[in-house]
Tab-separated table of C-alpha atoms in Angstrom:
chain	number	residue	atom	x	y	z
A	85	MET	CA	61.014	87.504	103.273
A	86	THR	CA	58.965	85.256	105.605
A	87	LEU	CA	61.286	82.345	104.901
A	88	LEU	CA	64.274	84.502	105.822
A	89	TRP	CA	62.831	85.407	109.212
A	90	LEU	CA	61.865	81.760	109.815
A	91	ALA	CA	65.474	80.808	109.163
A	92	PHE	CA	66.607	83.446	111.660
A	93	ALA	CA	64.128	82.059	114.230
A	94	VAL	CA	65.503	78.528	113.812
A	95	LEU	CA	69.055	79.781	114.311
A	96	LEU	CA	68.060	81.714	117.430
A	97	LEU	CA	66.288	78.631	118.865
A	98	LEU	CA	69.475	76.668	118.322
A	99	ALA	CA	71.447	79.381	120.136
A	100	ALA	CA	68.938	79.269	123.029
A	101	TRP	CA	69.256	75.488	123.284
A	102	LEU	CA	73.040	75.793	123.493
A	103	LEU	CA	72.688	78.365	126.275
A	104	ILE	CA	70.160	76.288	128.280
A	105	LEU	CA	71.965	72.946	127.875
A	106	PRO	CA	74.625	73.634	130.592
A	107	LEU	CA	71.868	74.505	133.098
A	108	ARG	CA	70.140	71.186	132.556
A	109	ARG	CA	73.370	69.401	133.504
A	110	ALA	CA	74.260	71.739	136.389
A	111	ALA	CA	72.542	69.702	139.187
A	112	LYS	CA	74.262	66.466	138.174
A	113	VAL	CA	77.639	68.165	137.942
A	114	GLU	CA	77.128	69.679	141.414
A	115	ARG	CA	76.343	66.273	142.962
A	116	LEU	CA	79.406	64.679	141.406
A	117	GLN	CA	81.677	67.524	142.514
A	118	ARG	CA	80.331	67.455	146.093
A	119	ALA	CA	80.791	63.686	146.304
A	120	LEU	CA	84.340	64.056	145.032
A	121	GLU	CA	85.157	66.647	147.658
A	122	ASP	CA	83.535	64.594	150.440
A	123	SER	CA	85.639	61.569	149.584
A	124	ASP	CA	88.844	63.536	149.327
A	125	ASP	CA	91.281	62.443	152.184
A	126	ALA	CA	94.289	64.411	151.030
A	127	ALA	CA	94.404	66.394	154.299
A	128	ALA	CA	94.497	63.238	156.432
A	129	GLN	CA	97.267	61.813	154.287
A	130	ASN	CA	99.310	64.985	154.694
A	131	VAL	CA	98.923	64.819	158.526
A	132	ALA	CA	99.979	61.156	158.565
A	133	VAL	CA	103.076	61.952	156.514
A	134	TYR	CA	103.860	64.828	158.867
A	135	ARG	CA	103.655	62.598	161.946
A	136	ARG	CA	105.931	59.952	160.414
A	137	ARG	CA	108.547	62.560	159.578
A	138	VAL	CA	108.381	64.055	163.117
A	139	ALA	CA	108.816	60.583	164.632
A	140	SER	CA	111.805	60.045	162.356
A	141	LEU	CA	113.351	63.327	163.531
A	142	GLU	CA	112.825	62.434	167.204
A	143	ALA	CA	114.450	59.034	166.677
A	144	ALA	CA	117.451	60.704	165.000
A	145	LYS	CA	117.778	63.135	167.917
A	146	SER	CA	117.632	60.333	170.520
A	147	ARG	CA	120.370	58.433	168.658
A	148	GLY	CA	122.528	61.521	168.650
A	149	ASP	CA	122.502	61.829	164.842
A	150	ILE	CA	121.368	65.450	165.059
A	151	ASP	CA	121.634	68.033	167.806
A	152	ALA	CA	118.794	70.020	169.356
A	153	ALA	CA	119.311	73.030	167.054
A	154	ARG	CA	119.108	70.914	163.910
A	155	PHE	CA	116.042	69.126	165.314
A	156	ASP	CA	114.223	72.432	165.937
A	157	GLU	CA	115.107	73.694	162.447
A	158	ASP	CA	113.872	70.539	160.652
A	159	LEU	CA	110.724	70.429	162.763
A	160	SER	CA	109.892	74.054	161.873
A	161	GLU	CA	110.360	73.189	158.178
A	162	LEU	CA	107.956	70.232	158.443
A	163	GLN	CA	105.363	72.427	160.143
A	164	ARG	CA	105.583	75.104	157.442
A	165	SER	CA	105.248	72.426	154.761
A	166	LEU	CA	102.144	71.004	156.436
A	167	LEU	CA	100.573	74.478	156.646
A	168	ASP	CA	101.278	75.160	152.969
A	169	ASP	CA	99.753	71.835	151.906
A	170	THR	CA	96.705	72.461	154.051
A	171	GLU	CA	96.259	75.971	152.605
A	172	ARG	CA	96.376	74.658	149.041
A	173	LEU	CA	93.682	72.115	149.830
A	174	LYS	CA	91.183	74.787	150.827
A	175	ARG	CA	88.338	75.085	148.298
A	176	SER	CA	85.733	77.710	147.622
A	177	PRO	CA	82.272	76.555	148.581
A	178	LEU	CA	80.274	75.043	145.737
A	179	LYS	CA	77.614	77.311	144.262
A	180	SER	CA	74.054	76.116	143.939
A	181	ALA	CA	73.037	74.495	140.671
A	182	ALA	CA	70.464	77.263	140.293
A	183	ALA	CA	73.118	80.010	140.370
A	184	GLY	CA	73.282	82.025	137.137
A	185	LYS	CA	69.903	80.930	135.792
A	186	LEU	CA	68.780	84.554	135.529
A	187	ALA	CA	71.696	85.348	133.220
A	188	VAL	CA	70.532	82.854	130.607
A	189	PRO	CA	67.319	84.640	129.563
A	190	LEU	CA	69.182	87.967	129.667
A	191	VAL	CA	71.890	86.626	127.353
A	192	LEU	CA	69.249	85.060	125.108
A	193	VAL	CA	67.374	88.356	124.781
A	194	ALA	CA	70.657	90.160	124.100
A	195	VAL	CA	71.501	87.666	121.340
A	196	VAL	CA	68.110	88.201	119.689
A	197	VAL	CA	68.277	92.003	119.914
A	198	VAL	CA	71.875	92.221	118.677
A	199	SER	CA	71.162	89.818	115.802
A	200	VAL	CA	68.127	91.775	114.618
A	201	LEU	CA	69.894	95.128	114.934
A	202	TRP	CA	72.978	93.817	113.127
A	203	TYR	CA	70.896	92.518	110.250
A	204	ARG	CA	68.976	95.779	110.039
A	205	TRP	CA	72.277	97.664	109.876
A	206	GLU	CA	74.507	95.361	107.821
A	207	GLY	CA	72.039	93.044	106.097
A	208	ALA	CA	70.581	93.342	102.590
A	209	GLU	CA	66.905	93.247	103.518
A	210	GLY	CA	66.165	96.173	101.237
A	211	ASP	CA	67.879	94.510	98.270
A	212	LEU	CA	65.889	91.334	98.893
A	213	VAL	CA	62.614	93.267	98.929
A	214	LEU	CA	63.692	95.051	95.746
A	215	TYR	CA	64.496	91.738	94.057
A	216	GLN	CA	61.116	90.302	95.038
A	217	ALA	CA	59.311	93.354	93.649
A	218	ILE	CA	61.152	93.037	90.325
A	219	GLU	CA	60.436	89.311	90.103
A	220	GLU	CA	56.746	89.863	90.797
A	221	VAL	CA	56.488	92.256	87.854
A	222	ARG	CA	58.495	90.010	85.547
A	223	ASN	CA	56.235	87.066	86.342
A	224	ASP	CA	53.119	89.132	85.755
A	225	PRO	CA	51.654	88.301	82.287
A	226	GLU	CA	50.397	91.901	82.037
A	227	ALA	CA	53.728	93.412	83.048
A	228	SER	CA	54.911	96.588	81.341
A	229	LEU	CA	57.662	99.153	81.649
A	230	ALA	CA	55.226	101.540	83.325
A	231	LEU	CA	54.255	98.886	85.890
A	232	MET	CA	57.934	98.137	86.630
A	233	ILE	CA	58.637	101.853	87.154
A	234	GLN	CA	55.593	102.159	89.413
A	235	ARG	CA	56.688	99.244	91.626
A	236	LEU	CA	60.245	100.525	91.863
A	237	GLU	CA	59.046	104.027	92.703
A	238	GLN	CA	57.164	102.478	95.618
A	239	GLN	CA	60.418	100.901	96.742
A	240	ALA	CA	62.164	104.263	96.381
A	241	GLU	CA	59.618	105.790	98.761
A	242	SER	CA	60.048	103.018	101.346
A	243	GLN	CA	63.853	102.811	101.148
A	244	PRO	CA	65.164	106.096	99.700
A	245	ASP	CA	68.681	105.494	101.042
A	246	ASN	CA	69.192	102.251	99.104
A	247	PRO	CA	71.358	103.064	96.047
A	248	ARG	CA	70.308	99.801	94.338
A	249	VAL	CA	66.778	101.146	93.949
A	250	TRP	CA	67.954	104.274	92.126
A	251	GLN	CA	70.480	102.309	90.040
A	252	THR	CA	67.638	100.069	88.883
A	253	LEU	CA	65.260	102.953	88.217
A	254	TYR	CA	67.764	104.938	86.139
A	255	PRO	CA	67.793	102.803	82.948
A	256	LEU	CA	64.003	102.446	83.099
A	257	TYR	CA	63.566	106.219	83.207
A	258	ARG	CA	66.171	106.643	80.453
A	259	ASP	CA	64.596	104.084	78.132
A	260	SER	CA	61.127	105.561	78.664
A	261	GLY	CA	62.364	109.052	77.777
A	262	ALA	CA	61.890	110.425	81.311
A	263	TYR	CA	65.249	112.182	81.265
A	264	ALA	CA	64.531	114.517	84.179
A	265	GLN	CA	63.617	111.560	86.422
A	266	ALA	CA	66.665	109.661	85.157
A	267	SER	CA	68.852	112.641	86.068
A	268	ASP	CA	67.335	112.752	89.560
A	269	ALA	CA	67.997	109.010	90.002
A	270	ILE	CA	71.669	109.524	89.097
A	271	GLU	CA	71.911	112.424	91.550
A	272	ARG	CA	70.642	110.074	94.255
A	273	VAL	CA	73.252	107.438	93.373
A	274	LEU	CA	76.052	110.009	93.431
A	275	ALA	CA	74.904	111.305	96.818
A	276	LEU	CA	74.730	107.792	98.315
A	277	GLU	CA	77.810	106.144	96.778
A	278	GLY	CA	80.184	108.950	95.840
A	279	ARG	CA	80.984	110.601	92.534
A	280	SER	CA	81.838	107.707	90.258
A	281	PRO	CA	83.137	108.863	86.822
A	282	TRP	CA	80.740	106.562	84.958
A	283	TRP	CA	77.680	107.919	86.754
A	284	ILE	CA	78.903	111.497	86.244
A	285	GLY	CA	79.170	110.759	82.519
A	286	GLU	CA	75.639	109.355	82.508
A	287	LEU	CA	74.399	112.479	84.260
A	288	ALA	CA	76.007	114.609	81.548
A	289	LYS	CA	74.159	112.566	78.895
A	290	MET	CA	70.796	113.034	80.632
A	291	GLN	CA	71.405	116.786	80.878
A	292	TYR	CA	72.211	116.810	77.153
A	293	PHE	CA	68.901	115.117	76.356
A	294	ILE	CA	67.025	117.475	78.675
A	295	ASN	CA	68.633	120.402	76.786
A	296	GLU	CA	67.445	118.862	73.493
A	297	GLY	CA	70.961	118.306	72.196
A	298	ARG	CA	72.508	121.594	73.279
A	299	LEU	CA	75.687	121.835	75.318
A	300	ASP	CA	75.775	124.001	78.409
A	301	ASP	CA	78.319	124.807	81.105
A	302	ARG	CA	77.066	122.100	83.455
A	303	ILE	CA	77.415	119.338	80.854
A	304	LEU	CA	80.974	120.401	80.085
A	305	ALA	CA	81.840	120.719	83.791
A	306	LEU	CA	80.533	117.198	84.431
A	307	SER	CA	82.500	115.857	81.454
A	308	ARG	CA	85.727	117.436	82.648
A	309	GLU	CA	85.150	116.122	86.171
A	310	ALA	CA	84.611	112.576	84.883
A	311	SER	CA	87.614	112.733	82.535
A	312	ARG	CA	89.966	113.570	85.405
A	313	GLU	CA	89.547	110.058	86.823
A	314	ALA	CA	88.583	108.249	83.606
A	315	PRO	CA	90.562	109.909	80.764
A	316	ASN	CA	88.978	107.738	78.037
A	317	LEU	CA	85.373	107.697	79.313
A	318	PRO	CA	83.314	107.672	76.084
A	319	SER	CA	80.498	109.943	77.296
A	320	ALA	CA	82.923	112.590	78.575
A	321	MET	CA	85.095	112.386	75.449
A	322	TRP	CA	82.022	112.834	73.252
A	323	PHE	CA	80.935	116.100	74.861
A	324	LEU	CA	84.452	117.517	75.085
A	325	GLY	CA	84.952	116.636	71.422
A	326	VAL	CA	81.680	118.358	70.483
A	327	GLU	CA	82.814	121.497	72.306
A	328	ALA	CA	86.165	121.471	70.464
A	329	PHE	CA	84.414	120.875	67.111
A	330	GLN	CA	82.033	123.782	67.672
A	331	GLN	CA	85.048	126.004	68.350
A	332	ASP	CA	86.620	124.866	65.038
A	333	ASP	CA	89.310	122.947	66.932
A	334	TYR	CA	88.989	119.885	64.697
A	335	GLN	CA	92.318	118.435	65.770
A	336	GLY	CA	91.266	118.642	69.429
A	337	ALA	CA	87.893	117.051	68.615
A	338	LEU	CA	89.679	114.190	66.867
A	339	GLY	CA	91.828	113.634	69.936
A	340	PHE	CA	88.840	113.449	72.295
A	341	TRP	CA	86.772	111.190	70.040
A	342	ARG	CA	89.610	108.810	69.300
A	343	ARG	CA	90.287	108.425	73.007
A	344	GLY	CA	86.603	107.771	73.585
A	345	LEU	CA	86.486	105.181	70.811
A	346	SER	CA	89.441	103.339	72.340
A	347	ALA	CA	87.297	102.530	75.389
A	348	ALA	CA	83.821	102.399	73.811
A	349	ASP	CA	81.712	99.377	73.058
A	350	ASP	CA	79.417	98.952	70.078
A	351	SER	CA	76.780	101.540	70.976
A	352	PRO	CA	75.031	104.520	69.384
A	353	LEU	CA	77.538	106.791	71.113
A	354	SER	CA	80.400	104.944	69.416
A	355	GLU	CA	78.758	105.436	66.032
A	356	ALA	CA	78.281	109.123	66.784
A	357	MET	CA	81.975	109.473	67.613
A	358	ARG	CA	82.954	107.648	64.416
A	359	GLN	CA	80.831	110.055	62.396
A	360	GLY	CA	82.360	112.948	64.293
A	361	VAL	CA	85.862	111.696	63.485
A	362	ALA	CA	84.966	111.495	59.797
A	363	GLN	CA	83.578	115.050	59.806
A	364	ALA	CA	86.579	116.427	61.663
A	365	GLU	CA	88.973	114.742	59.240
A	366	GLN	CA	86.975	116.171	56.349
A	367	ARG	CA	87.243	119.660	57.832
A	368	LEU	CA	90.983	119.174	58.285
A	369	ALA	CA	91.564	117.890	54.749
A	370	PRO	CA	92.135	121.274	53.053
A	371	ALA	CA	94.589	122.279	55.752
A	372	ALA	CA	96.217	118.872	55.658
A	373	SER	CA	96.943	119.169	51.939
A	374	GLU	CA	99.000	122.279	52.701
A	375	ARG	CA	100.982	120.532	55.449
A	376	ASN	CA	103.872	118.694	53.844
A	377	VAL	CA	107.578	118.020	53.797
A	378	LEU	CA	109.699	118.436	50.637
A	379	VAL	CA	112.529	115.908	50.524
A	380	SER	CA	115.629	115.803	48.333
A	381	LEU	CA	116.738	112.168	48.559
A	382	SER	CA	120.143	110.877	47.459
A	383	LEU	CA	122.553	107.968	47.990
A	384	ALA	CA	126.063	108.540	49.357
A	385	ASP	CA	128.803	107.971	46.752
A	386	GLU	CA	130.521	105.244	48.808
A	387	LEU	CA	127.310	103.141	48.749
A	388	VAL	CA	126.602	103.405	45.029
A	389	GLY	CA	126.519	99.963	43.397
A	390	ARG	CA	126.211	98.103	46.704
A	391	LEU	CA	122.643	96.950	45.879
A	392	ALA	CA	120.787	96.419	42.590
A	393	PRO	CA	119.017	99.408	40.970
A	394	GLU	CA	115.577	97.767	41.377
A	395	THR	CA	115.972	97.521	45.179
A	396	THR	CA	113.049	99.086	47.075
A	397	VAL	CA	113.535	102.371	48.928
A	398	PHE	CA	111.138	103.422	51.740
A	399	VAL	CA	110.872	107.061	52.821
A	400	VAL	CA	109.015	107.502	56.109
A	401	ALA	CA	108.028	110.481	58.276
A	402	ARG	CA	107.430	109.765	61.962
A	403	ASP	CA	106.513	111.970	64.916
A	404	SER	CA	109.556	113.031	66.922
A	405	GLU	CA	108.476	111.138	70.051
A	406	GLY	CA	107.658	107.920	68.211
A	407	LYS	CA	104.217	107.562	69.807
A	408	LEU	CA	102.138	107.568	66.594
A	409	PRO	CA	102.018	105.258	63.583
A	410	PRO	CA	104.020	106.445	60.554
A	411	LEU	CA	102.646	109.822	59.475
A	412	ALA	CA	103.613	109.464	55.812
A	413	ILE	CA	105.368	106.877	53.661
A	414	GLU	CA	106.461	106.700	50.030
A	415	ARG	CA	108.071	103.887	48.067
A	416	LEU	CA	110.523	104.089	45.158
A	417	THR	CA	113.663	102.276	43.929
A	418	LEU	CA	117.400	102.911	43.888
A	419	ALA	CA	117.155	103.598	40.176
A	420	ASP	CA	114.994	106.668	40.968
A	421	LEU	CA	117.761	108.306	43.038
A	422	PRO	CA	118.544	111.102	43.359
A	423	ALA	CA	114.888	112.135	43.665
A	424	SER	CA	112.727	114.991	44.910
A	425	LEU	CA	109.449	114.028	46.579
A	426	THR	CA	106.678	115.578	48.667
A	427	LEU	CA	105.274	113.879	51.757
A	428	ASP	CA	101.747	115.054	52.691
A	429	ALA	CA	98.447	113.828	54.152
A	430	SER	CA	97.788	111.625	51.120
A	431	ASP	CA	100.805	109.516	52.148
A	432	ALA	CA	99.365	108.703	55.608
A	433	MET	CA	98.904	105.022	56.450
A	434	SER	CA	95.909	105.703	58.713
A	435	PRO	CA	93.447	108.550	59.303
A	436	MET	CA	94.495	108.291	62.966
A	437	ALA	CA	97.917	109.775	62.168
A	438	SER	CA	99.040	112.241	59.512
A	439	LEU	CA	101.375	115.196	59.012
A	440	ALA	CA	98.476	117.505	59.928
A	441	GLN	CA	98.854	116.450	63.561
A	442	VAL	CA	102.464	117.550	64.124
A	443	ASP	CA	104.783	120.477	63.545
A	444	GLU	CA	108.005	118.480	63.420
A	445	VAL	CA	108.962	115.024	62.144
A	446	ARG	CA	111.828	112.569	61.937
A	447	LEU	CA	112.652	111.484	58.365
A	448	LEU	CA	113.901	107.975	57.615
A	449	ALA	CA	115.031	106.520	54.298
A	450	ARG	CA	115.841	102.826	54.029
A	451	VAL	CA	116.958	100.734	51.079
A	452	SER	CA	115.468	97.285	51.749
A	453	SER	CA	117.397	94.423	50.189
A	454	SER	CA	114.445	92.097	50.991
A	455	GLY	CA	111.723	94.479	49.876
A	456	GLN	CA	110.113	94.182	53.337
A	457	ALA	CA	109.131	97.049	55.623
A	458	GLN	CA	111.019	95.602	58.607
A	459	PRO	CA	114.715	96.594	58.795
A	460	GLN	CA	117.266	93.836	58.230
A	461	ALA	CA	121.042	93.567	58.345
A	462	GLY	CA	122.572	94.796	55.099
A	463	ASP	CA	119.919	97.442	54.425
A	464	LEU	CA	121.064	100.983	53.687
A	465	MET	CA	119.842	103.822	55.925
A	466	GLY	CA	119.588	107.600	56.162
A	467	GLU	CA	117.943	109.805	58.810
A	468	ARG	CA	117.139	113.444	59.632
A	469	GLN	CA	115.828	114.667	62.997
A	470	GLY	CA	113.736	117.747	63.781
A	471	VAL	CA	112.393	118.426	60.274
A	472	ALA	CA	109.700	121.105	60.257
A	473	VAL	CA	106.326	120.434	58.631
A	474	GLY	CA	105.234	123.378	56.510
A	475	GLY	CA	103.525	124.464	53.302
A	476	PRO	CA	104.442	124.313	49.625
A	477	ASP	CA	106.842	127.224	49.982
A	478	MET	CA	109.164	125.292	52.319
A	479	ASP	CA	112.667	124.523	51.058
A	480	PRO	CA	113.477	120.855	50.327
A	481	VAL	CA	115.205	118.903	53.110
A	482	ALA	CA	118.294	116.972	52.061
A	483	LEU	CA	118.130	113.331	53.146
A	484	ILE	CA	121.198	111.219	52.376
A	485	ILE	CA	121.344	107.426	52.613
A	486	ASP	CA	124.824	107.083	54.059
A	487	ARG	CA	125.140	103.997	56.330
A	488	VAL	CA	124.645	100.265	56.411
A	489	ILE	CA	122.493	98.485	59.016
A	490	GLU	CA	124.642	95.913	60.797
């Protein structure tokens, strides 16, 4: 900190030198200006020119070149011109070289005061002191977490309005198990810097630890507040998923946790959400086995014989909006047609998407001449929209392969 103020002092001395420098040259400049004015004979030259022009006018009048009226007019014009030139040559009296010397120390003091006040207001003096305190502890061979917290708490007392102090204290409190102090540090940050979703999520976590792993209304309110601006915030998604799970809304819990996992890093919270997803899927499994679609698949008569009997046939169920991966898929051959089949949760390609998640699907059947999942020209196709997902008592849905992909 001493070096910083020394640097400021050097800069202020330089500013003072720049202010004083013109005064040191003022006497010399005054002498030169006075000598220039004393040697200036512009007025005499103007009078001489005036006299020559008047003599020229008088000569013209005596020769009869101009009459008396013209002579009087031209003479008046010359007189006005001489007066104008003389007026322009008037100068303000030179000020003394000592004039304005009092303003210099006043300006110098103003520069110092404004500079100090500006730095106090806009500078990062507090952050610099905080950094020095942290470095002192880190360089101490007997340093400990308790010593670091003690030094930072001293900084919090001396500069309670510096959010950097509380941001630095928070993880130290958290890691030492001082959850109440960690919660207070977050409250300070939110009061000083506004309600950032991340900090709100961290506050919800500290409240959860303080409650020994029990949800309460405040934790859920904080999670909902954070999720409004950060819809995939892992901490908020975790608590909202726990609430849904406790209310037996396993599908809702899956939605929250999967959103949280999409934005989470490799942390204990991520592992907790993965375990939660597995438990929710396990709870949904019995219900999922009862959610299916019965399909009666056939090939239109006009397409019979177009492709070989061993050609692969894909039957796929997708969500109506097309936002999810395929919910169910089965594979058979043309030789198996006509066929009756049941699409259910066991046919899902991923635990992230299954028939248990929707009430309505779009059915697709495609005969792939290449055997590949991607459609190609020459493949045969059939489709049904708006097919309801139900239980084992549902009637089969007729799906006919009746067109050729161009």
